[in-house]
PDB file of C-alpha atoms in Angstrom:
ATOM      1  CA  UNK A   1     -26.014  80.248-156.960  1.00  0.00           C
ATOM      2  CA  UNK A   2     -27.248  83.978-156.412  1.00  0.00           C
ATOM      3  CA  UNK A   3     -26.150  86.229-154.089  1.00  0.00           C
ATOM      4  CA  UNK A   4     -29.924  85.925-152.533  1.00  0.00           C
ATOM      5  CA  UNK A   5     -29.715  82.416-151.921  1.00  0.00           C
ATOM      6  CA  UNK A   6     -26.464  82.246-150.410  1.00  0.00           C
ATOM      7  CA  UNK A   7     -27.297  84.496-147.686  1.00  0.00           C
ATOM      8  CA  UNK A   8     -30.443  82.474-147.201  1.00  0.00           C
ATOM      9  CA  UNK A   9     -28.553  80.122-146.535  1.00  0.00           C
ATOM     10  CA  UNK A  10     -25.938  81.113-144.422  1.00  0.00           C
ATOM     11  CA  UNK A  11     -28.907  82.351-142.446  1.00  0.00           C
ATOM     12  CA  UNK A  12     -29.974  79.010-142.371  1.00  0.00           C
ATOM     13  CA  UNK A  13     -26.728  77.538-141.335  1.00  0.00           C
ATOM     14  CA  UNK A  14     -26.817  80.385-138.743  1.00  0.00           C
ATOM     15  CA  UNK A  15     -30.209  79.302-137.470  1.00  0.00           C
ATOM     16  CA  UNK A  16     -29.644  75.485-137.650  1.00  0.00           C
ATOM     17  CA  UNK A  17     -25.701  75.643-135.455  1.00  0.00           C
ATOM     18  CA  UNK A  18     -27.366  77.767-133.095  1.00  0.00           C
ATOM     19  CA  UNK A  19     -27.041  75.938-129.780  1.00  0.00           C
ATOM     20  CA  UNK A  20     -26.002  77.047-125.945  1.00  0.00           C
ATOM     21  CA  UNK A  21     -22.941  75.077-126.217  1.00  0.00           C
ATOM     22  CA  UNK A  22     -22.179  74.261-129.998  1.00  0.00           C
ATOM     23  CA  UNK A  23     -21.599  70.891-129.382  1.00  0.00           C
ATOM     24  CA  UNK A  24     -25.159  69.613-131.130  1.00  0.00           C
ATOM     25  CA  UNK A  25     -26.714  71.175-133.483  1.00  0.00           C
ATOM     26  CA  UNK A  26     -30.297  70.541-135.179  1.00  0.00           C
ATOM     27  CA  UNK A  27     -30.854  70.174-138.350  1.00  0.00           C
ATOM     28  CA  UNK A  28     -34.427  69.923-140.577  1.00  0.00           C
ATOM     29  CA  UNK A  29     -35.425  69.840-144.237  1.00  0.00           C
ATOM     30  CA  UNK A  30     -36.507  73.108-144.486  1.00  0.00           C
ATOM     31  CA  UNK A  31     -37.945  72.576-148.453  1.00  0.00           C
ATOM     32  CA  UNK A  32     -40.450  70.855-146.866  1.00  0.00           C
ATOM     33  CA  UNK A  33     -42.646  74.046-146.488  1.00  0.00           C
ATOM     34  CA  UNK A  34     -41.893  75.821-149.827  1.00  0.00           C
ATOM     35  CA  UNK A  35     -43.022  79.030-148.454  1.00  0.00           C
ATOM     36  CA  UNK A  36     -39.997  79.109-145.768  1.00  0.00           C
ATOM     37  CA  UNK A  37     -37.938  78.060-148.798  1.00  0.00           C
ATOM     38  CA  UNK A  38     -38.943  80.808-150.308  1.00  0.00           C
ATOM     39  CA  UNK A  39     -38.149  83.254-147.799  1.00  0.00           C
ATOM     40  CA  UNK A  40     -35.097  82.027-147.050  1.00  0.00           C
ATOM     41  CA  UNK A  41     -33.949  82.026-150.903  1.00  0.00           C
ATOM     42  CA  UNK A  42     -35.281  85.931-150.820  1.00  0.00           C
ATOM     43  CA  UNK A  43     -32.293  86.812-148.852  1.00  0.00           C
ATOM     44  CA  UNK A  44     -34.389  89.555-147.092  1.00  0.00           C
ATOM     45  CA  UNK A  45     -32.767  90.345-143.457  1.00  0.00           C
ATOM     46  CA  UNK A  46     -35.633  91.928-142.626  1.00  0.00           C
ATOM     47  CA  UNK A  47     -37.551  88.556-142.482  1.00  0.00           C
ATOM     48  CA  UNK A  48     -34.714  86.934-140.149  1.00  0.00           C
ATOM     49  CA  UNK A  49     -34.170  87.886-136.278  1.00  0.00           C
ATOM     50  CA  UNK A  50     -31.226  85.923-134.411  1.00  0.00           C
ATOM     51  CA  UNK A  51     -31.174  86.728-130.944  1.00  0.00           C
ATOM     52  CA  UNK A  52     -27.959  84.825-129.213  1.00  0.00           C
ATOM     53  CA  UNK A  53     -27.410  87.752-125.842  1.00  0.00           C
ATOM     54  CA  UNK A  54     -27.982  84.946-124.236  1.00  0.00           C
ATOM     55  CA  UNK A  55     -26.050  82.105-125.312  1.00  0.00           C
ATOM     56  CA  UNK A  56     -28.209  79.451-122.833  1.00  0.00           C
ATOM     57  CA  UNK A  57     -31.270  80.698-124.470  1.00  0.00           C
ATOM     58  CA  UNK A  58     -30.800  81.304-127.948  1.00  0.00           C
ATOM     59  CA  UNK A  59     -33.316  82.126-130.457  1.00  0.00           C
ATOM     60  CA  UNK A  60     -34.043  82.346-134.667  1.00  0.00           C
ATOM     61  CA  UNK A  61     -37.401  83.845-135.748  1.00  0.00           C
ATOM     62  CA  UNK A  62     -37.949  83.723-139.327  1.00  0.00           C
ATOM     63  CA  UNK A  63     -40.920  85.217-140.954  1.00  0.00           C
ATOM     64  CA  UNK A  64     -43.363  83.250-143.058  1.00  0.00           C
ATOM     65  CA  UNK A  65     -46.159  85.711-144.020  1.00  0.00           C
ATOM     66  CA  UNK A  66     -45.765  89.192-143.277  1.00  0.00           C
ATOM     67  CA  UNK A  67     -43.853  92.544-143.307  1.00  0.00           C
ATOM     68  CA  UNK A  68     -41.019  91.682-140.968  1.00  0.00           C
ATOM     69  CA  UNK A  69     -39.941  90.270-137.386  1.00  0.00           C
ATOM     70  CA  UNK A  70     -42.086  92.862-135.894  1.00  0.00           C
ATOM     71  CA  UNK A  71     -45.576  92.678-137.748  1.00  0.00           C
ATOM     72  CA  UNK A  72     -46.119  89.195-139.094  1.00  0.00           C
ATOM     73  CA  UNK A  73     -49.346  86.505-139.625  1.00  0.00           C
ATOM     74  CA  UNK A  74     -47.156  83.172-139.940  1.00  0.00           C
ATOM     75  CA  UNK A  75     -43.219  82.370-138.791  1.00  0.00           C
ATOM     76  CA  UNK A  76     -41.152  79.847-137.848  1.00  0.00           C
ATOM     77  CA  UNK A  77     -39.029  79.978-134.480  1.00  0.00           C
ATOM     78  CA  UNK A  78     -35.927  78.024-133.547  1.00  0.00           C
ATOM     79  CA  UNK A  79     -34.674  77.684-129.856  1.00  0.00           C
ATOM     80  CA  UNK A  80     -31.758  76.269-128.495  1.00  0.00           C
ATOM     81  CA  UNK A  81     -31.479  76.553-125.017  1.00  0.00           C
ATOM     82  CA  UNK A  82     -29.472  74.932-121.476  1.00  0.00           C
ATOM     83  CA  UNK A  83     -31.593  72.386-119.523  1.00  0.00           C
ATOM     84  CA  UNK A  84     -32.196  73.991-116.494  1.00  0.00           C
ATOM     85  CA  UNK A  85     -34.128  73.125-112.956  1.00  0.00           C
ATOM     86  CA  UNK A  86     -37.625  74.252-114.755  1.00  0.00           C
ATOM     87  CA  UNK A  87     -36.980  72.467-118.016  1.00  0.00           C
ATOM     88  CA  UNK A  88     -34.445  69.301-118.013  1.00  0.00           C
ATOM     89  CA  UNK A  89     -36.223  67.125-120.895  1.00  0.00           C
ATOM     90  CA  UNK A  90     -38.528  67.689-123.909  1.00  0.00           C
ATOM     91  CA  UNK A  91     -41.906  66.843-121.651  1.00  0.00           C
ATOM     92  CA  UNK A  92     -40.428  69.249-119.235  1.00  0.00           C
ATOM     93  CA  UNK A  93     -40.222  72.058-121.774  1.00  0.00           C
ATOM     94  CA  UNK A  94     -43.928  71.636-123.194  1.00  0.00           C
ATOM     95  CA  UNK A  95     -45.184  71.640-119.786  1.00  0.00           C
ATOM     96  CA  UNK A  96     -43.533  74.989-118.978  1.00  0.00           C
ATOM     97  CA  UNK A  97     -44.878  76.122-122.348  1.00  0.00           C
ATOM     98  CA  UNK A  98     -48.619  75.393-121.359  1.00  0.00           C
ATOM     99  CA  UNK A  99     -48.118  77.364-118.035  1.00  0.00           C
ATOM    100  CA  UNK A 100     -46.896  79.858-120.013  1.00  0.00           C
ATOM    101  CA  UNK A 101     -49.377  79.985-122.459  1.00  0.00           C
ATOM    102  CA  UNK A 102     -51.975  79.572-119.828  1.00  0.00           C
ATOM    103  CA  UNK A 103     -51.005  82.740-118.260  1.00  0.00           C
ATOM    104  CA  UNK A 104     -51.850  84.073-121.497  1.00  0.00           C
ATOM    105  CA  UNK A 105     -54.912  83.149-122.267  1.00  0.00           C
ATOM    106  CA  UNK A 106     -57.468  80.021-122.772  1.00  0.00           C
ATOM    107  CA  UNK A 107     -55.325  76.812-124.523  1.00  0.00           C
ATOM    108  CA  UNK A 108     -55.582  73.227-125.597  1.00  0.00           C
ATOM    109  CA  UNK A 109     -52.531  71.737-125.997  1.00  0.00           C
ATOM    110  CA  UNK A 110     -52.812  68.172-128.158  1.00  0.00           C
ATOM    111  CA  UNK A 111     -49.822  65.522-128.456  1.00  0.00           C
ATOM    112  CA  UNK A 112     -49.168  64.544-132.064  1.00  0.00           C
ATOM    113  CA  UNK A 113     -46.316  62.436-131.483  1.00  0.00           C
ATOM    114  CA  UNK A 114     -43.546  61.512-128.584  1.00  0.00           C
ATOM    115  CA  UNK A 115     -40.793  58.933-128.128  1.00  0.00           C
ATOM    116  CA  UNK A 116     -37.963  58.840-125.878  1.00  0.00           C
ATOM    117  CA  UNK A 117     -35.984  62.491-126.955  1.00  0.00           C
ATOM    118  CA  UNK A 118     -38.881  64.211-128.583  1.00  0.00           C
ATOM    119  CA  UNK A 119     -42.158  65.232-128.464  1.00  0.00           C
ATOM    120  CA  UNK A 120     -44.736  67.043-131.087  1.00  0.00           C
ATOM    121  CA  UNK A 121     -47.517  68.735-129.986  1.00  0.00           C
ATOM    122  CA  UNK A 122     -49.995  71.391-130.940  1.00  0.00           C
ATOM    123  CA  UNK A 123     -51.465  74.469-129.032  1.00  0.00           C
ATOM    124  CA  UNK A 124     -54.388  76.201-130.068  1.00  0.00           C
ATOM    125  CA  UNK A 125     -55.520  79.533-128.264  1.00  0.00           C
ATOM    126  CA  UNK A 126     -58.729  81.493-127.977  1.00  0.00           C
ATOM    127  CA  UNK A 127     -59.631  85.109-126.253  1.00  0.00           C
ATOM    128  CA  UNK A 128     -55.307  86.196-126.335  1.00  0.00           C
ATOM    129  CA  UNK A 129     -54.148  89.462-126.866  1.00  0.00           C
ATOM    130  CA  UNK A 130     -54.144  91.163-130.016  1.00  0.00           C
ATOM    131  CA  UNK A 131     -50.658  89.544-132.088  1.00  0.00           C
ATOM    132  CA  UNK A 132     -50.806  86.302-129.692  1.00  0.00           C
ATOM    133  CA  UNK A 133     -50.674  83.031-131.899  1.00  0.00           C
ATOM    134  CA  UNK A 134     -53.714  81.451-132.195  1.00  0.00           C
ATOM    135  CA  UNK A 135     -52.297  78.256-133.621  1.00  0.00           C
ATOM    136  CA  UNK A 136     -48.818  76.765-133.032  1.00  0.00           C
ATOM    137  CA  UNK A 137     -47.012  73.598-133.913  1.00  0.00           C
ATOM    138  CA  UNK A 138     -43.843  72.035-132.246  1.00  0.00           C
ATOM    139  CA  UNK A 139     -41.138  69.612-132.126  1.00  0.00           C
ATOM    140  CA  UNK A 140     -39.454  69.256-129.072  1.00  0.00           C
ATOM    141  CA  UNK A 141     -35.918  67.536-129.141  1.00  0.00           C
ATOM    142  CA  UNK A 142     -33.918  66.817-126.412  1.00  0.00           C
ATOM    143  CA  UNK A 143     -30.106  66.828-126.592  1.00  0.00           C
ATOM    144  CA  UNK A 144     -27.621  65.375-124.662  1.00  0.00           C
ATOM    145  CA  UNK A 145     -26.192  68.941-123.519  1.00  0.00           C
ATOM    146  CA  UNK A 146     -29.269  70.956-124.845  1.00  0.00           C
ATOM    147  CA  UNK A 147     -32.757  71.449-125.759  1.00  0.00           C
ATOM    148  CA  UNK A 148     -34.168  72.402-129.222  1.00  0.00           C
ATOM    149  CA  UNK A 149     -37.379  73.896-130.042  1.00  0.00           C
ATOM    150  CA  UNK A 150     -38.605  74.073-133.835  1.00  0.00           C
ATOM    151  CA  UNK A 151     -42.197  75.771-134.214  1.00  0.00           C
ATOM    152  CA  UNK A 152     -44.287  77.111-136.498  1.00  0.00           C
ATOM    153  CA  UNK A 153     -47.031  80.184-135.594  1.00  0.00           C
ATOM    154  CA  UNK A 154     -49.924  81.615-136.697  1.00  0.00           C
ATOM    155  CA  UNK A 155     -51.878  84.421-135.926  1.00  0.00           C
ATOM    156  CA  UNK A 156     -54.905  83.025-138.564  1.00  0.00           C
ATOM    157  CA  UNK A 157     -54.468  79.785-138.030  1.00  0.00           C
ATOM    158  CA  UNK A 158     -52.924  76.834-140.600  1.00  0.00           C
ATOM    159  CA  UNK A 159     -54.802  75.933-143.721  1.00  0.00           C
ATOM    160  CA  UNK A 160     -54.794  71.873-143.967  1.00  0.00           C
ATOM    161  CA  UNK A 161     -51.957  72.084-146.769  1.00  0.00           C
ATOM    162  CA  UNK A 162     -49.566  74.222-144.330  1.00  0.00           C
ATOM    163  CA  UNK A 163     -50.058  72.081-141.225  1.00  0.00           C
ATOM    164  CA  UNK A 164     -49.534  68.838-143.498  1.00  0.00           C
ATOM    165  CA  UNK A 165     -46.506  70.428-144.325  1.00  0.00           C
ATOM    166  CA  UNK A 166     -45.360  71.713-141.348  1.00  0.00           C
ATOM    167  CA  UNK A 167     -46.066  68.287-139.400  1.00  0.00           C
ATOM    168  CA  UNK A 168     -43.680  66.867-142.253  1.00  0.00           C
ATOM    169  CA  UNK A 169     -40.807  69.389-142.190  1.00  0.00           C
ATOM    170  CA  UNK A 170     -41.387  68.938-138.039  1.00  0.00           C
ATOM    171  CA  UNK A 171     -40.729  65.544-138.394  1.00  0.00           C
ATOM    172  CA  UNK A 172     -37.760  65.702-140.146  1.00  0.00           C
ATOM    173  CA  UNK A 173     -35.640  67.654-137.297  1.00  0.00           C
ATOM    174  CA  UNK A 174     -32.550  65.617-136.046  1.00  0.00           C
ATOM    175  CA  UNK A 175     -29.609  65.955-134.359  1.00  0.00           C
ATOM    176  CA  UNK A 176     -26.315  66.375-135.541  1.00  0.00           C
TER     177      UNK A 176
END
């Protein structure tokens, strides 16, 4: 193995154990979208932010297309976070997203798929700010001490390739 692609992933491994209490951890097939593959096998830090100041609300951002975690077109995020009063299950989380996201600006949030721990769903956004996602796809999964998050964003929307492939890697998310 390179040099490149170990530290891609020990990112990974990073991103994937990240959880407010360490006790679950989610995990996903992330060769499923060969362009995160790709990124991650780069090794480029600049591509990666982990943000864990708060260890209830812990994050991963990983750049798809772009320059880096500050000017990018396409990424994948990662949250782990602490049920709290606002957000105890998955439903309770995508409903505090869409007030969120309504705050923002015009959005129609569609349900893709739900059972009893998780729930997929898609937002799409008109008339936001300048750098405001226009489309975004999650998975939702709820823990028995935490929440997980696993989206994918984009500024210029998905072609039908990348959402078929982001719906699959999506889908592959479990806990461990």
């Amino acid at each position: 193995m390179t040099v490149k692609l170990l530290r891609g992933l020990a990112m990974l491994l990073a991103a994937l154990c990240a959880t407010p209490v360490l006790a679950e951890k989610l995990s996903f097939d992330h060769r499923l979208y060969q362009p995160l593959k790709e990124v991650l096998d780069s090794g480029r830090d600049d591509m990666i932010q982990y943000n864990a100041k708060d260890p209830t609300y812990v994050t991963d951002l990983i750049v798809i297309r772009g320059k880096s975690t500050r000017s990018w077109t396409e990424a994948m995020i990662i949250i782990a976070r602490t049920p709290s009063a606002k957000a105890r299950t998955a439903a309770d989380w995508m409903a505090e997203l869409q007030r969120q996201s309504d705050a923002e600006c015009a959005n129609r949030f569609s349900i893709i798929a739900q059972d009893n721990i998780s729930i997929t769903f898609e937002r799409s956004s008109q008339g936001c700010r300048p750098g405001y996602p226009a489309n975004a796809i999650y998975r939702i999964v709820q823990g028995k001490k935490g929440l997980f998050l696993l989206g994918a964003m984009s500024k210029d929307g998905f072609t039908p390739d990348a959402r078929t492939a982001w719906l699959a890697l999506l889908g592959s998310a479990k806990l461990d």
